[in-house]
Structures are given as structure tokens and as C-alpha cells.
Amino acid sequence: MTAPLLSMEGISKAYPGVQALSGVELALARGEVLALLGENGAGKSTLMKILGGAVRPDAGTIRVDGVARAIRSPQEALRLGIAVIHQEFNLVPALGAAENVFLGQEIARGLPGLGVVDRRAQRARAGAVLARLGADFDPDTECRRLSVAGQQLVEIAKALVSGARILVMDEPSAALSAPEVAALHGVIRELKRDGTGIVYVSHRLDEIAAVCDRVAVLRDGRNAGGAAVAAVGRGDLIRMMVGRELTEEFPRRTTAPGEARLVVEGLSRGTAVRGVSFEARRGEVLAITGLVGAGRTELLRLLFGADRPDSGTIRLDGREIRPRSPRQAIAAGIGLLPEDRKLQGLVLDLSLRENFALPNLARLSRAGVVQGALERRECGGFVERLRIRTPRQEALVRGLSGGNQQKVVLAKWLARDCEVLLFDEPTRGVDVGAKVEIYRLINDLAAAGKVVVMVSSDLPEVLGMADRIVVMRGGRVTGRIDDMARATQESVMEAAVS
Ligand SMILES: Nc1ncnc2c1ncn2[C@@H]1O[C@H](COP(=O)(O)OP(=O)(O)OP(=O)(O)O)[C@@H](O)[C@H]1O
Ligand SMILES: [Mg+2]
């Protein structure tokens, strides 16, 4: 009997105010893909950071091929054949994609030890791996110029070239759309055949059945069950994760859409957005979907005044608006929940409550003084409703789990009284239970007559939430679905790729 590829035994870790992990067990066989599931803040990333040597556990043992190992740094993990694709990116913005892929694992040329980096070899290898993942950019592109999806592909490529036998993917697909996810799954199946063991963290449950063999669930930092994927349905997984039944994943709206409020005509900027026209009506949710790079985020930036259009008009309630900055857009009643929460959404070294209050200071103040009690009460309401897992409102946002950070960005904009809300991938990285609450809040906004525009790559979400769908490709609108009864994942995908 050979020892399992990996076993983690009795792993515990505490942070101030939070017991992130308590005696967690995890085993992984060669050639196995294990789905690690759990609500936001359940401890998935912490467990994987411990495996990858980025975080030291308070207790527990890690065995690789049956041998107990202390993993004190990411370098040690790599030497043991363990590579982790972290949920939060770790790229050097000013370096090219290929250089980032090989950072710390450079290909040397010439005599061993006289390390001259072989840039051509690196470029070729990185280019091949990126192409296999479906990337459409040059491997010399500086990472700061890449979209979130592009950066994600670079992170994945980094781990793939390391040749690890144990590969951890912490929400690798959150920023990707269907074709890139399919390409990633293709790569995973190949690795599996070569005997690589993979831990796959995802909140998109349809991916679990597609690529995983077994699931392990964490709840509140403890093991909460496991099963063979073939033996469990979606409902079982949700119950194991949230500890209760979810009656409806996409809550219904009862209001009927009214008149057009936001009317966009011929909006263009360079090649990113080309002659885009659409209208969003009172009381509806308009979804904009398409593949990564279709121009959806760029379109939202134009509406939010973050970029200026070359041509085209934006009208709100019949009046033309030309936001020249986000500040002006906000003054005109437009809010944007950005795709990249780290860069644009949050101040990591401020507390949850301070982040929440920032855009709402005017409303929370009287005669220039912030009403602390009001602020605490409102913030507390969102913490409860969105199930933000935090020891207290004063906790720094940096210490929150990925999904919980996303919820703080959301709360901050939901609390603001905007007439138009532009959501860019609002539920990225959010667990199923909290997603339903976010959908309810979006429905409340629609019911209150606000304009809700939602960019999403998550097709079940688009189909479950939208009243109408606009599909973009290459900066243009390539499809419109006004009758949701006729919409299917296939019809949407067809408009997105054809
Ligand atoms: N550096 C830190 N400082 C303080 N608390 C932390 C830190 N890192 C994690 N935590 C806490 O540990 C708990 C587990 O977080 P973790 O990131 O492991 O969750 P997760 O399961 O990966 O969630 P998500 O699905 O949102 O990514 C959370 O309560 C989180 O706030
Ligand atoms: Mg996480």
C-alpha cells in the first residue's frame, strides 16, 4: 500500500478574533482532482496557503508521499512539488507576462550556476502554455495592461510551468468566461492523466461535476463532510456548505419593467467599444454578457466617466449626461461596482466600516460630523444580510477572505442612493448562500425603480437574473435577447462567439 500523495492532518490556525481552521484533515491521491468547497471565510484559502508555505499553521502535520514535511516558505513548497495558484494575484505589473510566468523559476542559459536568463526560451514556453489556456495576448505584454482574466491566466501558467505534482487552484475560474474555463479544464484533465494531484477551489458548482472527482467541504474552519462527485447533487453540496436548504437560487422579481431610463446610443472608444447602443428600463435587470475582452468592462468605464468616449451619447431620464470623471458620474447618480476590487474598490488597510462609510460620508453626516451610531447600524445591517464573516466592523479589510471583501465593495455601493447601478461581475468569488442575498438586494433596487446593469460571465446567473440580455463581442453588440423564455446558455454563447 503506497502512501497518499498528500495528507494534511489536524491543521489549525488562528488569527486575531478568528479561529480560521480547527483540526482540518485533507487527503489527495495521485491523479485526483479534489474540489475544496465552503462558504466565504470557511478557511479554504488559509488551508491552501499553509500547504503552499505562505502561512504557518499553529498545529498539524503535512505529509507528502507519507513523509512529514515542514513547509516554511513557498520555495520549500515548490521544492516538494507543490504549486499554488493563489486567489489574490501576485504579479509584477511592470514585467511582461512571460517574465512573470518564470519569476523565481527562470530558465538559465549557458553553464549551470552562471545564470543568464534565456528570455527567448521563456517567451516560447510561456507563450505555448498561455495559448493552451486560450490567452489571446502576446507573452511580452506588461501585466498591468492585462485584464483581470489575462492576469489570472498568467497566474495559472506560472504554476503549470513549475511542473508541480501537487497543484492548488484557488478560484482559478472566477475571472474567466466559458471558453477559458473549458481550456483550463482540458489542461486539468491532462495533468490528471500524468498523475498530478489537484485541489480545485470554486464557488461555481457546475464546474465541480465537470472536472472534479471528489469534494471536501469546510464550514467555519472545520471539515464538514466529503463525497465522491458522482454520488452528490447540487442540492447536497449546497446543504453541506451552508448547513441549510436553499429554496431558490434566483429569487423572483414581481415588478414589471417600466419606461427606458438609461439610453445609450452609438457609444465608441477606440477598438474596445464600437457603436454600442442599448436602453435600460426602470425596474428591470439588464445583463451584458460576452467573452472576456468583449468590451463589457470598457463600456461600463465609459458610463462611469472613468474613460471618455470618442463618440456617442448617454442619456438618463431624457437628459444627456457626459461624465468626465467618476466624481461627475457619481454626482449624476451613477455607481459602479468595479471588476477589480483590490485596485478600485477597497482600501485594504482601512477597516470594514471605514470602507463602507467612504462613499457614504455625506449621507451619514449631520453638519459635517459623521453619525457614528448610524454608520455602525447601517454597516451592521449589511454585514448581517450579506453574511460578511468578520470578527468586528473595525477589522481591516486586508484580513477578510476574498469573497467577503467582494461583499464589502457591494455593500458600499448598495448603501449609496444611486439611480443607476453598474455591476461588473457582482458575485465573483461569492458563495452560493450570499449570492442569493445579493440577488435579493439587486431585486430590491430594481423594484425601487433604479436602473440596474449587470455585466456577468456566469451564464446561469445571467439567465436566472436578467429581464433582457445584451451580448457583446469585439466591442460590438452581437446579440440581444428580449424574451427570456427563449434564452438558453447555447443561444447566448452563440451570440458571444459568432
Ligand atoms: N491575514 C489574516 N488576518 C486576519 N484574519 C484572516 C487573515 N486571513 C484569513 N483570515 C480570516 O480567516 C478566515 C478564513 O479565511 P479564508 O480566506 O481562508 O476563507 P475562504 O474559505 O478562502 O473564503 P472565500 O471563499 O471568501 O475565499 C476568515 O474569517 C478570514 O477573515
Ligand atoms: Mg479564499
Coordinates of C-alpha atoms and ligand atoms in Angstrom, one line a residue:
M1 CA 0.0 0.0 0.0
T2 CA 1.6 3.3 -1.0
A3 CA 1.0 6.4 1.0
P4 CA -1.3 9.0 -0.5
L5 CA 0.3 11.8 -2.5
L6 CA -0.7 14.4 0.2
S7 CA -2.3 14.3 3.5
M8 CA -2.9 17.2 5.8
E9 CA -3.7 16.2 9.4
G10 CA -5.1 18.2 12.3
I11 CA -4.4 21.6 10.8
S12 CA -5.3 24.6 13.0
K13 CA -4.8 28.3 12.5
A14 CA -6.0 31.3 14.5
Y15 CA -6.0 34.9 13.5
P16 CA -6.9 37.7 16.0
G17 CA -10.5 37.2 16.7
V18 CA -11.0 34.3 14.3
Q19 CA -10.3 30.6 14.5
A20 CA -9.7 30.2 10.8
L21 CA -9.0 26.4 10.9
S22 CA -9.6 23.8 13.6
G23 CA -8.1 20.3 13.2
V24 CA -8.8 20.1 9.5
E25 CA -8.0 16.9 7.6
L26 CA -7.4 16.6 3.9
A27 CA -6.1 13.9 1.6
L28 CA -5.2 13.9 -2.0
A29 CA -4.3 10.9 -4.3
R30 CA -2.2 10.9 -7.4
G31 CA -4.3 11.9 -10.5
E32 CA -7.1 13.0 -8.3
V33 CA -9.0 16.4 -8.6
L34 CA -10.4 17.3 -5.2
A35 CA -12.9 20.1 -5.0
L36 CA -12.5 22.1 -1.8
L37 CA -15.8 23.8 -1.1
G38 CA -17.2 26.1 1.6
E39 CA -18.8 29.5 2.3
N40 CA -16.8 32.7 2.1
G41 CA -14.5 32.7 5.1
A42 CA -14.7 28.9 5.7
G43 CA -10.9 28.6 5.6
K44 CA -10.2 27.3 2.1
S45 CA -7.6 29.8 1.2
T46 CA -5.9 29.7 4.6
L47 CA -5.6 25.9 4.3
M48 CA -4.1 26.2 0.9
K49 CA -1.7 29.0 2.0
I50 CA -0.5 26.6 4.7
L51 CA 0.1 23.9 2.1
G52 CA 1.9 26.4 -0.2
G53 CA 4.2 27.6 2.6
A54 CA 2.8 31.2 2.7
V55 CA 1.2 30.8 6.1
R56 CA 2.5 28.8 9.1
P57 CA -0.1 26.6 10.9
D58 CA -0.5 26.7 14.7
A59 CA -0.8 22.9 14.7
G60 CA -0.9 19.9 12.4
T61 CA 1.1 17.7 10.1
I62 CA 1.6 17.7 6.3
R63 CA 2.8 14.5 4.6
V64 CA 3.9 14.3 1.1
D65 CA 4.3 10.7 -0.1
G66 CA 3.8 9.7 3.5
V67 CA 6.7 11.7 4.8
A68 CA 6.0 14.5 7.3
R69 CA 7.3 17.9 6.0
A70 CA 7.6 21.3 7.5
I71 CA 6.8 23.8 4.7
R72 CA 8.3 27.1 5.8
S73 CA 8.2 29.1 2.6
P74 CA 6.7 29.0 -0.9
Q75 CA 10.2 28.0 -2.2
E76 CA 10.2 24.9 0.1
A77 CA 6.7 24.0 -1.2
L78 CA 7.9 24.3 -4.8
R79 CA 10.9 22.0 -4.0
L80 CA 8.4 19.4 -2.7
G81 CA 6.5 19.8 -5.9
I82 CA 3.7 21.9 -4.5
A83 CA 2.5 24.9 -6.5
V84 CA -0.3 27.2 -5.5
I85 CA -2.3 29.5 -7.7
H86 CA -3.4 32.0 -5.1
Q87 CA -6.8 33.6 -5.1
E88 CA -5.2 37.1 -5.0
F89 CA -2.8 37.7 -7.8
N90 CA 0.9 38.2 -7.2
L91 CA 2.2 39.6 -10.4
V92 CA 4.8 42.3 -11.0
P93 CA 2.8 44.9 -13.0
A94 CA 5.7 46.3 -15.0
L95 CA 7.0 43.0 -16.1
G96 CA 5.8 41.1 -19.2
A97 CA 3.6 38.1 -18.9
A98 CA 6.4 35.6 -19.8
E99 CA 8.7 37.2 -17.3
N100 CA 6.1 36.9 -14.6
V101 CA 5.5 33.3 -15.5
F102 CA 9.1 32.5 -14.9
L103 CA 9.8 34.8 -12.0
G104 CA 11.7 32.9 -9.4
Q105 CA 12.0 29.9 -11.8
E106 CA 13.9 31.4 -14.6
I107 CA 15.2 29.2 -17.5
A108 CA 19.0 29.7 -17.5
R109 CA 21.3 29.5 -20.5
G110 CA 24.9 28.5 -20.6
L111 CA 26.8 26.9 -17.8
P112 CA 24.8 25.9 -14.7
G113 CA 25.2 28.4 -11.9
L114 CA 26.3 31.2 -14.3
G115 CA 22.6 32.1 -14.6
V116 CA 22.0 34.0 -17.8
V117 CA 18.2 34.1 -18.2
D118 CA 17.2 32.6 -21.5
R119 CA 14.5 35.1 -22.4
R120 CA 13.7 33.5 -25.8
A121 CA 13.1 30.1 -24.3
Q122 CA 11.0 31.6 -21.5
R123 CA 9.0 33.6 -24.0
A124 CA 8.4 30.5 -26.2
R125 CA 7.4 28.2 -23.2
A126 CA 5.2 30.9 -21.6
G127 CA 3.6 31.6 -25.0
A128 CA 2.8 27.9 -25.6
V129 CA 1.3 27.5 -22.1
L130 CA -0.7 30.7 -22.4
A131 CA -2.0 29.7 -25.8
R132 CA -3.1 26.4 -24.5
L133 CA -5.1 28.2 -21.9
G134 CA -6.8 30.3 -24.6
A135 CA -5.0 33.5 -23.9
D136 CA -5.1 35.9 -26.9
F137 CA -2.3 38.3 -25.8
D138 CA 1.4 38.5 -26.6
P139 CA 3.7 36.9 -23.9
D140 CA 5.6 40.2 -23.8
T141 CA 2.6 42.3 -22.7
E142 CA 3.1 44.0 -19.4
C143 CA 0.9 42.6 -16.7
R144 CA -0.5 45.9 -15.8
R145 CA -2.0 46.2 -19.2
L146 CA -3.8 42.8 -18.9
S147 CA -7.4 42.4 -18.0
V148 CA -8.3 40.6 -14.8
A149 CA -8.8 37.4 -16.8
G150 CA -5.5 37.8 -18.6
Q151 CA -3.7 38.2 -15.2
Q152 CA -5.5 35.1 -14.0
L153 CA -4.2 33.1 -17.0
V154 CA -0.6 34.3 -16.2
E155 CA -1.0 33.1 -12.6
I156 CA -2.2 29.7 -13.9
A157 CA 0.7 29.5 -16.4
K158 CA 3.1 30.3 -13.6
A159 CA 2.0 27.2 -11.7
L160 CA 1.8 25.0 -14.8
V161 CA 5.5 25.6 -15.8
S162 CA 6.7 24.7 -12.4
G163 CA 5.9 21.1 -13.1
A164 CA 4.4 20.5 -9.7
R165 CA 2.9 17.2 -8.7
I166 CA 0.5 18.8 -6.3
L167 CA -1.3 21.8 -7.8
V168 CA -3.6 24.0 -5.9
M169 CA -6.0 26.3 -7.8
D170 CA -7.8 28.8 -5.5
E171 CA -10.7 30.1 -7.6
P172 CA -8.9 29.9 -10.9
S173 CA -12.0 30.4 -12.9
A174 CA -13.7 33.3 -11.0
A175 CA -12.5 35.8 -13.6
L176 CA -12.8 33.6 -16.7
S177 CA -15.6 33.1 -19.2
A178 CA -16.8 29.8 -20.6
P179 CA -14.2 29.1 -23.3
E180 CA -11.2 29.9 -21.0
V181 CA -12.8 27.7 -18.3
A182 CA -13.2 24.9 -20.8
A183 CA -9.5 25.3 -21.8
L184 CA -8.4 25.2 -18.2
H185 CA -10.4 22.1 -17.6
G186 CA -8.8 20.5 -20.6
V187 CA -5.4 21.2 -19.1
I188 CA -6.5 19.8 -15.8
R189 CA -7.6 16.5 -17.4
E190 CA -4.1 16.2 -19.0
L191 CA -2.3 16.8 -15.7
K192 CA -4.6 14.3 -14.1
R193 CA -3.5 11.7 -16.6
D194 CA 0.1 12.4 -15.7
G195 CA -0.7 11.7 -12.0
T196 CA -0.7 15.3 -10.8
G197 CA -3.0 15.7 -7.8
I198 CA -5.1 18.9 -7.9
V199 CA -7.0 20.8 -5.3
Y200 CA -9.7 23.0 -7.0
V201 CA -11.5 25.7 -5.1
S202 CA -14.5 27.2 -6.8
H203 CA -17.9 28.7 -6.0
R204 CA -19.2 27.8 -9.4
L205 CA -20.8 24.5 -8.6
D206 CA -21.4 23.4 -12.2
E207 CA -17.6 23.2 -12.6
I208 CA -17.3 20.6 -9.9
A209 CA -19.2 18.0 -11.8
A210 CA -17.3 18.9 -14.9
V211 CA -13.8 18.4 -13.7
C212 CA -13.6 17.1 -10.1
D213 CA -13.6 13.5 -8.7
R214 CA -14.3 14.2 -5.0
V215 CA -15.4 17.0 -2.9
A216 CA -14.3 18.1 0.6
V217 CA -16.3 20.7 2.4
L218 CA -15.2 23.2 5.1
R219 CA -17.6 25.0 7.3
D220 CA -16.4 27.5 9.9
G221 CA -12.9 26.2 9.7
R222 CA -13.8 22.5 10.2
N223 CA -14.3 19.5 8.0
A224 CA -18.0 19.4 7.1
G225 CA -18.1 16.2 5.0
G226 CA -16.9 14.9 1.7
A227 CA -18.1 12.6 -1.0
A228 CA -17.4 11.3 -4.5
V229 CA -18.7 13.9 -7.0
A230 CA -20.7 11.2 -8.8
A231 CA -22.6 10.5 -5.5
V232 CA -23.9 14.0 -4.8
G233 CA -26.1 16.5 -6.5
R234 CA -26.0 20.3 -6.4
G235 CA -28.5 20.4 -3.6
D236 CA -26.4 18.1 -1.4
L237 CA -23.3 20.3 -2.0
I238 CA -25.2 23.4 -1.0
R239 CA -26.5 21.8 2.1
M240 CA -23.0 20.6 3.1
M241 CA -21.6 24.1 2.6
V242 CA -24.2 26.4 4.2
G243 CA -25.8 23.8 6.5
R244 CA -29.3 24.5 5.3
E245 CA -31.5 24.2 2.2
L246 CA -31.7 26.9 -0.4
T247 CA -35.1 27.1 -1.8
E248 CA -34.4 29.3 -4.8
E249 CA -31.0 30.3 -6.2
F250 CA -32.5 33.1 -8.2
P251 CA -35.2 34.9 -6.3
R252 CA -38.1 36.2 -8.4
R253 CA -38.9 39.8 -9.1
T254 CA -42.5 40.8 -9.1
T255 CA -42.3 44.3 -10.6
A256 CA -42.9 44.8 -14.3
P257 CA -40.3 46.9 -16.2
G258 CA -41.3 50.4 -17.0
E259 CA -40.0 53.2 -19.3
A260 CA -36.5 53.4 -20.6
R261 CA -34.3 55.5 -18.2
L262 CA -30.8 55.0 -19.4
V263 CA -30.4 55.3 -23.1
V264 CA -27.0 54.8 -24.7
E265 CA -26.5 55.4 -28.4
G266 CA -23.5 54.7 -30.6
L267 CA -21.0 54.8 -27.8
S268 CA -17.5 54.2 -29.1
R269 CA -13.9 54.4 -27.8
G270 CA -11.1 53.1 -30.0
T271 CA -11.5 49.5 -30.8
A272 CA -12.6 48.5 -27.4
V273 CA -16.2 49.8 -27.6
R274 CA -17.7 50.2 -31.1
G275 CA -21.1 51.8 -31.7
V276 CA -22.8 50.3 -28.7
S277 CA -26.5 51.2 -28.2
F278 CA -28.9 49.9 -25.6
E279 CA -31.5 51.0 -23.2
A280 CA -32.1 50.0 -19.6
R281 CA -35.6 50.4 -18.2
R282 CA -37.0 51.3 -14.8
G283 CA -37.4 48.2 -12.7
E284 CA -35.5 45.7 -14.8
V285 CA -32.2 44.0 -14.7
L286 CA -30.3 44.3 -17.9
A287 CA -27.4 41.8 -18.3
I288 CA -24.5 42.4 -20.5
T289 CA -22.5 39.3 -21.3
G290 CA -19.9 38.0 -23.6
L291 CA -16.4 36.6 -23.5
V292 CA -13.5 38.1 -21.7
G293 CA -12.2 41.0 -23.7
A294 CA -15.6 41.6 -25.4
G295 CA -15.5 45.3 -24.2
R296 CA -18.0 45.0 -21.4
T297 CA -15.8 46.4 -18.7
E298 CA -14.7 49.2 -21.0
L299 CA -18.3 50.0 -21.7
L300 CA -19.0 50.4 -18.0
R301 CA -16.0 52.6 -17.6
L302 CA -17.4 55.0 -20.3
L303 CA -20.7 55.1 -18.5
F304 CA -18.9 55.8 -15.2
G305 CA -16.7 58.6 -16.6
A306 CA -13.5 56.6 -16.0
D307 CA -12.8 56.9 -19.7
R308 CA -14.1 59.4 -22.3
P309 CA -16.0 58.1 -25.4
D310 CA -14.8 59.2 -28.9
S311 CA -18.4 59.4 -29.9
G312 CA -22.0 58.5 -28.9
T313 CA -24.4 59.7 -26.3
I314 CA -25.6 58.7 -22.8
R315 CA -29.0 59.9 -21.6
L316 CA -30.6 59.5 -18.2
D317 CA -34.3 60.2 -18.0
G318 CA -34.2 62.1 -21.3
R319 CA -31.2 64.4 -20.3
E320 CA -27.9 63.9 -21.9
I321 CA -25.0 63.3 -19.4
R322 CA -21.3 63.5 -20.2
P323 CA -19.5 62.3 -17.1
R324 CA -15.8 63.4 -17.4
S325 CA -14.8 61.7 -14.2
P326 CA -16.1 59.1 -11.8
R327 CA -16.8 62.0 -9.4
Q328 CA -19.1 63.6 -12.0
A329 CA -20.8 60.3 -12.7
I330 CA -21.4 59.8 -9.0
A331 CA -22.9 63.3 -8.8
A332 CA -25.2 62.3 -11.7
G333 CA -26.4 59.3 -9.7
I334 CA -24.3 56.6 -11.3
G335 CA -22.5 53.9 -9.2
L336 CA -20.0 51.3 -10.5
L337 CA -19.1 48.1 -8.7
P338 CA -15.7 47.5 -10.3
E339 CA -14.4 44.2 -11.6
D340 CA -11.1 44.6 -9.8
R341 CA -12.0 45.1 -6.2
K342 CA -8.4 45.3 -5.0
L343 CA -7.4 48.1 -7.3
Q344 CA -10.5 50.1 -7.5
G345 CA -12.9 49.0 -4.8
L346 CA -11.3 48.9 -1.4
V347 CA -8.7 50.5 0.8
L348 CA -7.2 47.3 2.3
D349 CA -5.6 49.0 5.3
L350 CA -8.8 50.6 6.4
S351 CA -11.5 48.8 8.4
L352 CA -14.6 47.3 7.0
R353 CA -16.7 50.1 8.5
E354 CA -14.4 52.8 7.1
N355 CA -14.5 51.3 3.7
F356 CA -18.3 51.1 3.9
A357 CA -18.6 54.7 5.0
L358 CA -16.2 56.2 2.5
P359 CA -18.6 56.9 -0.4
N360 CA -21.5 57.5 2.0
L361 CA -19.9 60.1 4.2
A362 CA -22.3 62.9 3.1
R363 CA -25.3 60.9 3.8
L364 CA -24.0 59.5 7.2
S365 CA -23.1 63.0 8.4
R366 CA -25.0 65.8 10.0
A367 CA -23.5 69.3 9.9
G368 CA -20.3 67.7 8.7
V369 CA -20.0 65.2 11.6
V370 CA -20.3 61.5 10.9
Q371 CA -23.0 60.0 12.9
G372 CA -21.1 57.0 14.4
A373 CA -24.2 55.2 15.6
L374 CA -26.0 55.5 12.3
E375 CA -22.9 54.3 10.5
R376 CA -22.5 51.3 12.8
R377 CA -26.1 50.4 12.4
E378 CA -26.2 50.6 8.6
C379 CA -22.9 48.7 8.3
G380 CA -24.1 46.1 10.7
G381 CA -27.2 45.6 8.6
F382 CA -25.1 44.8 5.6
V383 CA -22.7 42.6 7.5
E384 CA -25.7 40.5 8.6
R385 CA -27.6 40.5 5.4
L386 CA -24.6 39.6 3.2
R387 CA -23.2 37.3 5.8
I388 CA -19.9 39.1 5.9
R389 CA -17.7 36.9 8.0
T390 CA -15.6 39.2 10.3
P391 CA -14.9 39.4 14.0
R392 CA -16.0 43.0 14.1
Q393 CA -16.7 46.1 11.9
E394 CA -13.3 47.5 12.9
A395 CA -11.4 44.6 11.3
L396 CA -9.1 45.6 8.5
V397 CA -10.4 44.6 5.1
R398 CA -7.0 43.1 4.3
G399 CA -7.8 40.2 6.7
L400 CA -11.1 39.4 5.2
S401 CA -11.5 36.4 2.9
G402 CA -11.7 37.1 -0.9
G403 CA -15.5 36.6 -1.1
N404 CA -16.1 38.8 2.0
Q405 CA -14.0 41.6 0.5
Q406 CA -16.2 41.5 -2.5
K407 CA -19.3 41.8 -0.3
V408 CA -17.8 44.9 1.3
V409 CA -17.5 46.6 -2.1
L410 CA -21.0 45.7 -2.8
A411 CA -22.4 47.0 0.5
K412 CA -20.6 50.3 0.0
W413 CA -22.4 50.9 -3.3
L414 CA -25.7 49.4 -2.3
A415 CA -25.9 51.8 0.7
R416 CA -25.4 54.8 -1.6
D417 CA -28.5 56.2 -3.1
C418 CA -27.7 55.8 -6.8
E419 CA -30.2 56.0 -9.7
V420 CA -28.0 53.8 -12.0
L421 CA -26.0 50.9 -10.7
L422 CA -23.4 49.3 -12.9
F423 CA -22.4 45.9 -11.5
D424 CA -19.2 44.3 -13.1
E425 CA -19.3 40.6 -12.1
P426 CA -21.1 41.3 -8.8
T427 CA -21.0 37.8 -7.4
R428 CA -17.4 36.8 -8.4
G429 CA -16.0 34.7 -5.7
V430 CA -19.1 34.9 -3.6
D431 CA -20.6 31.7 -2.1
V432 CA -24.0 30.4 -3.1
G433 CA -25.8 31.4 0.1
A434 CA -24.5 35.0 -0.1
K435 CA -25.2 35.2 -3.8
V436 CA -28.9 34.8 -3.1
E437 CA -28.8 37.7 -0.7
I438 CA -27.0 39.8 -3.4
Y439 CA -29.7 38.9 -5.9
R440 CA -32.4 39.9 -3.4
L441 CA -30.7 43.3 -2.9
I442 CA -30.4 43.7 -6.7
N443 CA -34.1 42.9 -7.0
D444 CA -34.9 45.5 -4.3
L445 CA -33.1 48.1 -6.3
A446 CA -35.0 47.2 -9.5
A447 CA -38.2 47.2 -7.5
A448 CA -37.4 50.7 -6.3
G449 CA -37.2 51.8 -9.9
K450 CA -33.4 52.1 -10.2
V451 CA -31.5 51.2 -13.4
V452 CA -29.6 48.0 -12.9
V453 CA -27.0 47.0 -15.5
M454 CA -25.1 43.8 -14.7
V455 CA -22.1 42.6 -16.5
S456 CA -21.6 38.9 -15.9
S457 CA -19.8 35.9 -17.4
D458 CA -21.7 33.5 -15.2
L459 CA -24.3 32.2 -17.7
P460 CA -26.6 30.6 -15.1
E461 CA -26.6 33.9 -13.3
V462 CA -27.4 35.9 -16.4
L463 CA -30.2 33.6 -17.3
G464 CA -31.5 33.5 -13.8
M465 CA -31.5 37.2 -13.1
A466 CA -31.9 39.2 -16.3
D467 CA -35.0 40.6 -17.9
R468 CA -33.1 41.2 -21.1
I469 CA -29.6 40.4 -22.3
V470 CA -27.2 42.3 -24.5
V471 CA -24.4 40.1 -25.8
M472 CA -21.1 41.8 -26.8
R473 CA -18.2 40.6 -28.9
G474 CA -15.1 42.5 -30.1
G475 CA -16.5 45.8 -28.7
R476 CA -19.8 45.4 -30.6
V477 CA -23.3 44.3 -29.6
T478 CA -23.7 40.9 -31.4
G479 CA -26.9 39.7 -29.8
R480 CA -30.0 40.9 -27.9
I481 CA -32.4 38.7 -26.1
D482 CA -35.6 40.4 -25.1
D483 CA -37.7 37.3 -24.5
M484 CA -36.1 35.4 -21.6
A485 CA -38.4 32.4 -22.2
R486 CA -36.4 31.8 -25.4
A487 CA -32.9 32.3 -23.9
T488 CA -30.6 29.3 -23.3
Q489 CA -26.9 29.1 -22.4
E490 CA -26.4 27.9 -26.0
S491 CA -28.2 30.9 -27.6
V492 CA -26.2 33.3 -25.5
M493 CA -22.9 31.6 -26.2
E494 CA -23.6 31.5 -29.9
A495 CA -24.1 35.3 -30.0
A496 CA -20.9 35.7 -27.9
V497 CA -18.6 33.7 -30.2
S498 CA -20.1 34.0 -33.7
Ligands
LIG1 N1 -4.3 37.6 7.3 C1 -5.5 37.5 8.0 N2 -5.7 38.2 9.1 C2 -6.9 38.1 9.8 N3 -7.8 37.2 9.5 C3 -7.6 36.4 8.4 C4 -6.5 36.5 7.6 N4 -6.5 35.6 6.6 C5 -7.7 35.0 6.8 N5 -8.4 35.5 7.9 C6 -9.7 35.0 8.4 O1 -9.7 33.6 8.4 C7 -11.0 33.1 8.0 C8 -10.8 32.2 6.7 O2 -10.5 32.9 5.6 P1 -10.1 32.3 4.2 O3 -9.6 33.3 3.4 O4 -9.3 31.1 4.4 O5 -11.6 31.9 3.7 P2 -12.1 31.2 2.3 O6 -12.7 29.9 2.6 O7 -10.9 31.2 1.4 O8 -13.2 32.3 1.8 P3 -13.5 32.8 0.3 O9 -14.5 31.9 -0.3 O10 -14.2 34.1 0.6 O11 -12.2 33.0 -0.5 C9 -11.8 34.4 7.7 O12 -12.6 34.6 8.8 C10 -10.8 35.5 7.5 O13 -11.3 36.7 7.8
MG2 MG -10.5 32.1 -0.4

